[in-house]
Coordinates of C-alpha atoms in Angstrom, one line a residue:
Chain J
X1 CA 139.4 123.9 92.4
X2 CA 136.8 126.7 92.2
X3 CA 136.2 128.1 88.9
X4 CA 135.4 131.7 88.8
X5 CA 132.8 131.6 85.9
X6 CA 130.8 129.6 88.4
X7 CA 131.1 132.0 91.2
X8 CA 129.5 134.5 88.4
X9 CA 126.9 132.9 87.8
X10 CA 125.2 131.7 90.9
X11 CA 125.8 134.6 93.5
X12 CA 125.8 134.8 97.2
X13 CA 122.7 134.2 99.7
X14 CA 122.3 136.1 102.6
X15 CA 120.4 133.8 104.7
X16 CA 118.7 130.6 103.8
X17 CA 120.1 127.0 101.9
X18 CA 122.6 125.8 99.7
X19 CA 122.5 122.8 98.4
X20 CA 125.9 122.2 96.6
X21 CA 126.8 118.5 94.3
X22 CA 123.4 117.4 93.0
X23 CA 123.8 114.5 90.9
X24 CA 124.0 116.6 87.7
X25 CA 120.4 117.3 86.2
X26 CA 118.7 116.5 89.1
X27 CA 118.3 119.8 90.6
X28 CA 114.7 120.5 89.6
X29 CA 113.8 117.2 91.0
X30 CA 115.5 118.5 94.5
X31 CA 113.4 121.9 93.7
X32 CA 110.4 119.5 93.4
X33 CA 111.2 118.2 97.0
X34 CA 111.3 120.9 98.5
X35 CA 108.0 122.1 96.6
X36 CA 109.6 125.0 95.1
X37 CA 108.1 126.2 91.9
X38 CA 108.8 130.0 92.0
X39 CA 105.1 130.7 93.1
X40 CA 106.0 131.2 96.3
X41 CA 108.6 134.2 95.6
X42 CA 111.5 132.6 97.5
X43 CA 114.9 133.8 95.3
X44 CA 116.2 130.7 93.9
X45 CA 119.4 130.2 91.9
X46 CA 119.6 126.7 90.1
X47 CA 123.3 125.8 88.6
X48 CA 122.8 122.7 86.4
X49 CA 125.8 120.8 85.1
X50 CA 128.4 122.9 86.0
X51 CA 131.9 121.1 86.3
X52 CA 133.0 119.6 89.7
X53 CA 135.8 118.2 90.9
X54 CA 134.3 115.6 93.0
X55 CA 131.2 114.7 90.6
X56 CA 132.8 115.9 87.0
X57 CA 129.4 117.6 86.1
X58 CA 127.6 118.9 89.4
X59 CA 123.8 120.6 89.9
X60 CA 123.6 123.5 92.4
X61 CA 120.6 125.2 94.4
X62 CA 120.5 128.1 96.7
X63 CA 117.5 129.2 98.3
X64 CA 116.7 132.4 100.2
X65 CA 115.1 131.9 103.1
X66 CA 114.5 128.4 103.4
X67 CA 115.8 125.3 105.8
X68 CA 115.3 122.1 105.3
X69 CA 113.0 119.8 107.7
X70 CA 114.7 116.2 108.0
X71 CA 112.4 114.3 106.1
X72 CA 113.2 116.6 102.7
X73 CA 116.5 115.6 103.7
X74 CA 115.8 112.3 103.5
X75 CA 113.9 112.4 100.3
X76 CA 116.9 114.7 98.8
X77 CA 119.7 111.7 100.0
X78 CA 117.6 109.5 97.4
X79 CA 118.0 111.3 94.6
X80 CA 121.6 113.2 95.4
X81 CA 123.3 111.0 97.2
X82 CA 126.4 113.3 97.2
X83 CA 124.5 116.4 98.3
X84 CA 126.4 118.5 101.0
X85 CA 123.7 121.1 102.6
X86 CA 125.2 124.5 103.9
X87 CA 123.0 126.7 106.1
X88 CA 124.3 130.5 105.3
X89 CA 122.9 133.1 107.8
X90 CA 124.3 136.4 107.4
X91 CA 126.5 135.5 104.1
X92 CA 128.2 133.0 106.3
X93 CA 128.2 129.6 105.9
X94 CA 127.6 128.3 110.2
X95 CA 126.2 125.3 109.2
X96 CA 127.5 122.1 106.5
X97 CA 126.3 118.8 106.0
X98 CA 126.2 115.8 104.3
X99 CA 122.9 114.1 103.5
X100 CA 123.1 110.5 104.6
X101 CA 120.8 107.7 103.2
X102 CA 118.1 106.8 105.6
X103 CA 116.4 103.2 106.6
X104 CA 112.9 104.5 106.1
X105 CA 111.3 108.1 104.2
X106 CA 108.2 109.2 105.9
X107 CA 105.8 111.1 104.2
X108 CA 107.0 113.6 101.1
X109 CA 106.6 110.4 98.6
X110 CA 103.5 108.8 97.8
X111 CA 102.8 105.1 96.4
X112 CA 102.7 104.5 93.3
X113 CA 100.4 101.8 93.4
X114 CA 97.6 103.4 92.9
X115 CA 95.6 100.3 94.9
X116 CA 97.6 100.9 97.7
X117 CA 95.8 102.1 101.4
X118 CA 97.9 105.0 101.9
X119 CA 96.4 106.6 98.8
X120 CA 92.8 106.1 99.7
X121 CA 92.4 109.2 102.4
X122 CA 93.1 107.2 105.5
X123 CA 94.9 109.3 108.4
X124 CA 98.1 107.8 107.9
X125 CA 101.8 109.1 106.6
X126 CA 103.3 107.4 103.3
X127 CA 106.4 105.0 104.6
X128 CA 108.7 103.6 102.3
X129 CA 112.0 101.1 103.5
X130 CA 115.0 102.4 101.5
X131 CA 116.8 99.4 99.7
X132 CA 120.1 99.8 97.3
X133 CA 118.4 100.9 94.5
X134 CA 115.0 101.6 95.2
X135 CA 112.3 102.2 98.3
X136 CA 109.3 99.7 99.1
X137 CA 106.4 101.0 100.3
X138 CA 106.4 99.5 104.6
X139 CA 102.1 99.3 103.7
X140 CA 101.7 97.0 100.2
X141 CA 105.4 96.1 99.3
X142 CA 105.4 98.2 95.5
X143 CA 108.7 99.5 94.7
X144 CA 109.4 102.1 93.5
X145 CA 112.7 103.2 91.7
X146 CA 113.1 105.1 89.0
X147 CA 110.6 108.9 89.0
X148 CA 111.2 109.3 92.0
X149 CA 110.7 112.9 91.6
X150 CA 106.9 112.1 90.1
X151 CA 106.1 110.6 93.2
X152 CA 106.7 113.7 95.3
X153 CA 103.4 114.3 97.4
X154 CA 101.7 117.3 96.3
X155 CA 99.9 118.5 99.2
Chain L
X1 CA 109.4 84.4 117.9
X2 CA 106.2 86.5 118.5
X3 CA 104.0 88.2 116.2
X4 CA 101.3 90.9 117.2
X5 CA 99.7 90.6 113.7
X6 CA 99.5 88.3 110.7
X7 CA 100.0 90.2 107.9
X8 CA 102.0 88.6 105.3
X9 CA 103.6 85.1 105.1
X10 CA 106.9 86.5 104.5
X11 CA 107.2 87.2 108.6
X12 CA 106.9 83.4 109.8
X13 CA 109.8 81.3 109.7
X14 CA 110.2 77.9 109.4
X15 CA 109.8 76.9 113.0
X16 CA 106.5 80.1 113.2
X17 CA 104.8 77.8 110.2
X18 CA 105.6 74.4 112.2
X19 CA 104.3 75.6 115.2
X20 CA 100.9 76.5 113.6
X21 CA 100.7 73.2 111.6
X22 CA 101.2 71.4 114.6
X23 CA 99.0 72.6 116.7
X24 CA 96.3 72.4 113.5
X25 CA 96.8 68.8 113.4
X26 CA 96.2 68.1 116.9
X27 CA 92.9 70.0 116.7
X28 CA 92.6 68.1 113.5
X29 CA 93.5 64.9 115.5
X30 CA 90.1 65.8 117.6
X31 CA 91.6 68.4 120.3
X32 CA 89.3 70.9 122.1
X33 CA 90.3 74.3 123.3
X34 CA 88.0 76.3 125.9
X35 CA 87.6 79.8 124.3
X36 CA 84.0 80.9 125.4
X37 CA 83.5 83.9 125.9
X38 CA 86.6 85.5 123.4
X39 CA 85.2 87.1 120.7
X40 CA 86.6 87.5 116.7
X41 CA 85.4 90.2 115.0
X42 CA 85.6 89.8 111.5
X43 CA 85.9 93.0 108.9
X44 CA 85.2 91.9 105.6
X45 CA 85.1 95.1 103.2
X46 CA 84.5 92.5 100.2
X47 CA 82.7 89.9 100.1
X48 CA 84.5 86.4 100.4
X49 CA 81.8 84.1 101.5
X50 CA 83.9 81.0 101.9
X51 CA 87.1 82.7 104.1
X52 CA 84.5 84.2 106.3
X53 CA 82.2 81.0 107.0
X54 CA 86.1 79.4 107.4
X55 CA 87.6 81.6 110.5
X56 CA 83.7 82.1 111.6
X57 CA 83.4 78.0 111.8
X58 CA 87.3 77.7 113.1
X59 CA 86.3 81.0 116.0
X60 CA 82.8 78.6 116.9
X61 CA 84.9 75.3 117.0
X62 CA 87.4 76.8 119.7
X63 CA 84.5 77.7 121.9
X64 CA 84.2 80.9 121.4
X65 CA 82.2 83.6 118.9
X66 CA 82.3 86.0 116.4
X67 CA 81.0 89.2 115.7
X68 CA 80.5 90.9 111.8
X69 CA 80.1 94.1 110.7
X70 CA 78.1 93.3 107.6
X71 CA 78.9 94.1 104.5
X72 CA 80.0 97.6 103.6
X73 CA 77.0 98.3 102.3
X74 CA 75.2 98.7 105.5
X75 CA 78.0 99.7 107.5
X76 CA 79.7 103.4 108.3
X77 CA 82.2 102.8 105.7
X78 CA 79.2 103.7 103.1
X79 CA 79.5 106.8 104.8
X80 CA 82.9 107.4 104.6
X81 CA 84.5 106.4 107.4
X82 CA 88.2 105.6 107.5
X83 CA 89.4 101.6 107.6
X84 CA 91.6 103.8 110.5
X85 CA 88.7 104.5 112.4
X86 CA 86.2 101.6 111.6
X87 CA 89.1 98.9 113.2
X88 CA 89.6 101.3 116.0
X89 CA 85.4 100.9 116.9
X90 CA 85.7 97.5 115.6
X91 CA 88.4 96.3 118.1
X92 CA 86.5 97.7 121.0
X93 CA 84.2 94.7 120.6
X94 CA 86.4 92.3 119.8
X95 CA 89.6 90.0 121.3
X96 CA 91.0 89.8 117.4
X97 CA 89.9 91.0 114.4
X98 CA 89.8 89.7 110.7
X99 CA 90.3 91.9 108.1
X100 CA 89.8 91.0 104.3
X101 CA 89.8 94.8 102.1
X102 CA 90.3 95.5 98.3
X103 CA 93.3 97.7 98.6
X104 CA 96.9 96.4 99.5
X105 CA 98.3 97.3 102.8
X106 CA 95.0 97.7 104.6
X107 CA 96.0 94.9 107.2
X108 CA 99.1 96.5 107.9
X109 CA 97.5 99.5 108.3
X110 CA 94.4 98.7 110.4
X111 CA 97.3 96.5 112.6
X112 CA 98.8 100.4 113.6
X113 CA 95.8 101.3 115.0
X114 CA 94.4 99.1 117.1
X115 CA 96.2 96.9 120.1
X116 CA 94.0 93.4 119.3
X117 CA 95.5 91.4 117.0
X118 CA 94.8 91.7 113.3
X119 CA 94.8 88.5 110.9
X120 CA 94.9 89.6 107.0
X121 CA 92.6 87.3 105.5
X122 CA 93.6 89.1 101.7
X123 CA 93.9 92.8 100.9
X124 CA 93.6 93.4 97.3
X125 CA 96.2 91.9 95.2
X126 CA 98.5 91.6 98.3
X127 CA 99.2 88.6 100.8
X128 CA 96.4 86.3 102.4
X129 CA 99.0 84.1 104.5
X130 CA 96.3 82.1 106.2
X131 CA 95.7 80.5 102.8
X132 CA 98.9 79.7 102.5
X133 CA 99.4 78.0 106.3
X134 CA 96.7 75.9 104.6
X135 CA 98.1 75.1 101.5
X136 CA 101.3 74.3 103.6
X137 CA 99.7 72.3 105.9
X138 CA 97.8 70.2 103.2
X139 CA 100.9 69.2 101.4
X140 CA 102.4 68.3 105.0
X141 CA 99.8 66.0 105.7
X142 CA 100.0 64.2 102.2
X143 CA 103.8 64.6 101.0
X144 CA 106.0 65.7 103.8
X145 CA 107.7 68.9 103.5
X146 CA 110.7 67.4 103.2
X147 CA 112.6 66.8 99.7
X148 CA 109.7 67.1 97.9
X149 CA 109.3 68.2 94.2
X150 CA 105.9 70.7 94.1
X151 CA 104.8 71.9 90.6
X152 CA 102.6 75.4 90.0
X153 CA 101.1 75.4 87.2
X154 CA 98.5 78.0 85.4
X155 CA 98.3 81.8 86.3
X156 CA 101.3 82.2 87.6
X157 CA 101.7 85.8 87.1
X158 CA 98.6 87.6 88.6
X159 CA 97.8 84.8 91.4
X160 CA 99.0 86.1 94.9
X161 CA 98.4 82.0 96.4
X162 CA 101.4 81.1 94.1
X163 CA 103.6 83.9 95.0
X164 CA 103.0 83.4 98.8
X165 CA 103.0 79.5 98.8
X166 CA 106.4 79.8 96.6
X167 CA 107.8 81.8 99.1
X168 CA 107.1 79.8 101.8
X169 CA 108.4 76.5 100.1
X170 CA 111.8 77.9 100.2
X171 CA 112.0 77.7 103.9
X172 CA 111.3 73.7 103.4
X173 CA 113.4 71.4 101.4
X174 CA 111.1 71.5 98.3
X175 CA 112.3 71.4 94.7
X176 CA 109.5 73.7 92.4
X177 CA 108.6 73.7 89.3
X178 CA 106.3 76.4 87.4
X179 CA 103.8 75.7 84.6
X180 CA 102.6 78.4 82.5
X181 CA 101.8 79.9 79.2
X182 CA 104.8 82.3 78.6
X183 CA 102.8 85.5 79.2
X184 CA 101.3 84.2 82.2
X185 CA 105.1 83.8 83.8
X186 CA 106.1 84.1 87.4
X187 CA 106.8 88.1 87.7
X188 CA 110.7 89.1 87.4
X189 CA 110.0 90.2 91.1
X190 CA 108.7 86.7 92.2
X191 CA 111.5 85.5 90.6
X192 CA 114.0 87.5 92.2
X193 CA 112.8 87.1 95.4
X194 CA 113.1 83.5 95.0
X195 CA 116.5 83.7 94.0
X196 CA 117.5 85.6 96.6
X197 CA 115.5 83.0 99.1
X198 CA 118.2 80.3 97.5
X199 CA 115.2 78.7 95.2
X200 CA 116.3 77.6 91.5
X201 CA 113.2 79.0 89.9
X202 CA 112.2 76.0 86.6
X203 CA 110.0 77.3 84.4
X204 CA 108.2 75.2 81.6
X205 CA 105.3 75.8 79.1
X206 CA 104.2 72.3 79.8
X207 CA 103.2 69.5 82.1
X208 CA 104.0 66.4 80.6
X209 CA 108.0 66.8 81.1
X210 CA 108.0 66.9 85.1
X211 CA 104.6 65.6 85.7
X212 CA 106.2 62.1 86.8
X213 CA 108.6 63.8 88.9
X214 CA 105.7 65.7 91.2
X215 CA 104.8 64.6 95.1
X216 CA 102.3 67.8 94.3
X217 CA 100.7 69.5 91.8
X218 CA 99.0 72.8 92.5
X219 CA 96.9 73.7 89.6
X220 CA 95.7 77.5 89.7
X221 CA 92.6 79.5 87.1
X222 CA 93.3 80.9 84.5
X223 CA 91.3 83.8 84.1
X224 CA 89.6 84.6 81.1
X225 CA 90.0 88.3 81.6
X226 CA 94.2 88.1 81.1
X227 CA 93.9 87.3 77.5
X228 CA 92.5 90.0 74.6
X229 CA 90.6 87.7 73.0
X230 CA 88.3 84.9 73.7
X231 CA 89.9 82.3 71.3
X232 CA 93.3 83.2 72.3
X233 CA 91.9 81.9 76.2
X234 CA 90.0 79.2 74.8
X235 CA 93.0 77.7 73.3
X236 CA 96.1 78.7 75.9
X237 CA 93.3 77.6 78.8
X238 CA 93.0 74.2 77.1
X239 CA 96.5 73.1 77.3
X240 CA 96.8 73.6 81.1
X241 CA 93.5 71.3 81.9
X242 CA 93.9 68.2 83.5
X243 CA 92.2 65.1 83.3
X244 CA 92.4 61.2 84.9
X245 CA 93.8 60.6 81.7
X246 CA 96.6 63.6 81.9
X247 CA 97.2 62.2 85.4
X248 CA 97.9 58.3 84.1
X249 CA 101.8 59.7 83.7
X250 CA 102.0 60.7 87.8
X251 CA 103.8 59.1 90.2
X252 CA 101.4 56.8 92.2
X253 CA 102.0 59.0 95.4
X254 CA 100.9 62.5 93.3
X255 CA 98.8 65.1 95.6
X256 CA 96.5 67.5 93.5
X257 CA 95.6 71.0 95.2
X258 CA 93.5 73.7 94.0
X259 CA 92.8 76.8 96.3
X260 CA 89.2 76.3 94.7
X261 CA 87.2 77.7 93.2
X262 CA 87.4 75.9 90.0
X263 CA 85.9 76.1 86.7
X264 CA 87.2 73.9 84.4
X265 CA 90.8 73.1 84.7
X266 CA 90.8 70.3 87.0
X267 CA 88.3 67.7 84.8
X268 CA 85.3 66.2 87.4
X269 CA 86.9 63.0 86.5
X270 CA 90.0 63.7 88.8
X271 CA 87.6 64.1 91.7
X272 CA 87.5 60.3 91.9
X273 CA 90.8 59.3 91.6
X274 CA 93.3 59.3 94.8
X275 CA 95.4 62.2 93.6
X276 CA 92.1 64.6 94.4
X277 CA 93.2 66.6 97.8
X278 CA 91.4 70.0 96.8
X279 CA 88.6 69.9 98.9
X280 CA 90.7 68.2 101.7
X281 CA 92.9 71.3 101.4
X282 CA 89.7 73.7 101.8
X283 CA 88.6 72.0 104.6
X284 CA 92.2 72.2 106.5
X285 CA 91.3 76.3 106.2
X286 CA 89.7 75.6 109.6
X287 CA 92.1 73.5 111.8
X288 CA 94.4 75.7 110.8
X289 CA 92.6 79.1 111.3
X290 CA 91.9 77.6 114.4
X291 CA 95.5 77.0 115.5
X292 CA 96.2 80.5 114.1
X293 CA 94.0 82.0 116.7
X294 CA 94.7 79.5 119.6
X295 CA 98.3 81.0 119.2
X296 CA 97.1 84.4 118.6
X297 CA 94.2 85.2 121.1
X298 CA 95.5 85.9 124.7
X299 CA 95.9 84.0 127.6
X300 CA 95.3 81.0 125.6
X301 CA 96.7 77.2 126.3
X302 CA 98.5 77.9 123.5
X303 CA 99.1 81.9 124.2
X304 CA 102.9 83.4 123.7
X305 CA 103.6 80.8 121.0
X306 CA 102.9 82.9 118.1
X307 CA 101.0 86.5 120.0

């Protein structure tokens, strides 16, 4: 069911992403992901708790202009498990996806132990083992499971 | 099963550890191995006098040598070279390498760039598995690992030892029972991890209770540092000391380990009495660090075992 209010207020891409049922309030984390802060000048449009059928409160993105590389998707599966991707080109949706949870996230988080190698400068990508409910670091075994969004490499 | 690296004692099973312990007792039994010429290079980035002099002496025993990059004072890593980079050179010289660094992970790390093997001797507050082989090994050699009852008792929340030897008494048939001030608890981690390893995890605030039950008593620092104030220490410190006196409840058969060093909380007077195994224990560090890298270094009699 597709609720016309909604369809007003988040309008149409031409070419670039949608990322349609974000766990609901997580869409600035997703935004976060994909380092997107508006400084770049890509047109975003953020829906946050709109109602969804599948999810019963649903976030939204759509980004001009932008694909996703695999390992935001993997990142994004973390924190929006639900997430279905649609690549628009043209107005037209050619591409749709789900995410799907990976084994291991390379790179795009970084440890939160702070005494942990990866942080110290050495020439190696962040690698973290996805588990049910959290990811461990593959280097010194921290865990990390809530803020995940916090732990977005800023780089 | 074979291992490239040791980096945690999480990846041996039980028949990895039994292969290691036997081997180190038949080198302890007085077997010679015929290693000249293989080099091990060892990479301490802090400074751990005894574990060094221990897998130097254990390298020199098996015939063969070792090479040091000195302390990182005098090395390229004061200039801010990589641990990436300095194991790459490093292995170059080298038929295995020892790494002991402050920050967690570094073994792992250093063990993706280089195709020698690497031995984690301790990275920061993470794993040292050849200390445990050795703990392991010691209560082997005076209990059994078989239906035993093994108590932990002092810092059992910050000390790494613990963690790693009570991980690796699950795979035996080893009852365990913890000993500590209630803020120095095993971690709900720990914990967990030994639940999920089929452990039942008893915890107690004091000795007396199980001490006739023990085959083993592991007594572990308590650091002075973990508590706000000095009194507090003084007095939660005091009640997990042991003397020949605390020790007159054991079982005649008790072993008492210590990964050394000590200060005060194993009393000089239990030196002299039969339950002492302590310095025993630090000697094994070198039968088996040896067997370690019998298993370890190429083309060895023992080669393909473990590397």
């Amino acid at each position: 069911m597709s609720d016309p209010d909604q369809e007003l207020r988040v309008s149409k891409i031409k070419n670039g992403t949608v990322i349609d049922h974000i766990a609901a309030s997580q869409a600035l984390n997703v935004l976060a992901i994909l380092g997107i802060d508006g400084s770049g000048g890509e047109e975003v449009s953020v829906g946050m708790n709109v109602p969804s059928d599948r999810l019963g409160r649903k976030d939204v993105l759509k980004v001009e202009g932008r694909e996703l590389s695999p390992a935001e998707v993997d990142v994004l599966s973390l924190i929006a498990p639900a997430a279905t991707i649609n690549i628009v080109r043209e107005y037209e949706v050619v591409e749709k996806s789900r995410v799907e949870r990976p084994d291991v996230v390379t790179g795009i988080l970084s440890c939160p132990n702070a005494n942990c190698i990866t942080t110290a400068g050495e020439p190696v990508e962040s690698r973290f083992e996805v588990l049910d409910d959290a990811v461990r670091c593959a280097y010194c075994d921290a865990i990390l499971r809530e803020d995940l969004a916090e732990h977005i490499a800023t780089d | 099963m074979r291992h490239d690296h040791l980096i945690s004692a999480r990846q041996l099973s039980r028949g990895d550890v039994e292969t290691v312990l036997d081997r180190a007792a038949e080198f302890d039994a007085g077997e010679r191995a015929a290693r000249d010429g293989d080099l091990l290079g060892l990479c301490f980035f802090e400074p751990s006098t005894r574990t060094k002099m221990s897998f130097d002496t254990a390298m020199k025993r098996l015939g063969g040598d070792t090479v040091d990059m000195g302390t990182v004072e005098s090395s390229s890593v004061k200039k801010g070279e990589s641990l990436a980079d300095t194991v790459r050179v490093v292995a170059g010289y080298a038929d295995a390498l020892v790494l002991r660094h402050p920050s967690e992970g570094a073994a792992k790390l250093a063990s993706e760039f280089v195709d020698v093997p690497v031995i984690n001797a301790g990275d920061g507050a993470g794993q040292h598995p050849t200390q445990t082989l050795l703990d392991l090994y010691t209560v082997r050699e005076n209990a059994g690992l078989d239906d035993i009852t093994v108590g932990i008792m002092g810092d059992l929340k910050y000390g790494r030892t613990v963690h790693s030897l009570a991980e690796a008494l699950t795979e035996f048939d080893a009852h365990q029972h913890f000993i500590s001030p209630e803020s120095l608890r095993l971690p709900r981690s720990v914990r967990y991890d030994l639940h999920e390893s089929g452990a039942e995890v008893r915890e107690h605030t004091d000795l007396e209770t199980v001490l006739p039950d023990l085959d083993v008593l592991y007594v572990t620092r308590i650091q002075r540092e973990r508590f706000p104030d000095e009194n507090e220490y003084r007095q939660v410190a005091g009640e997990y000391r042991i003397d020949a006196e605390t020790l007159e409840a054991a079982s005649d058969d008790l072993t008492v380990m210590h990964p050394l060093p000590r200060v005060d909380e194993i009393a000089p007077d239990v030196d002299e009495t039969k339950y002492a195994t302590y310095f025993d224990q630090a000697h094994n560090g070198v039968p088996v660090r040896m067997a370690l890298l019998d298993l370890m270094l190429p083309d060895g009699n023992g080669g393909g075992d473990l590397a």
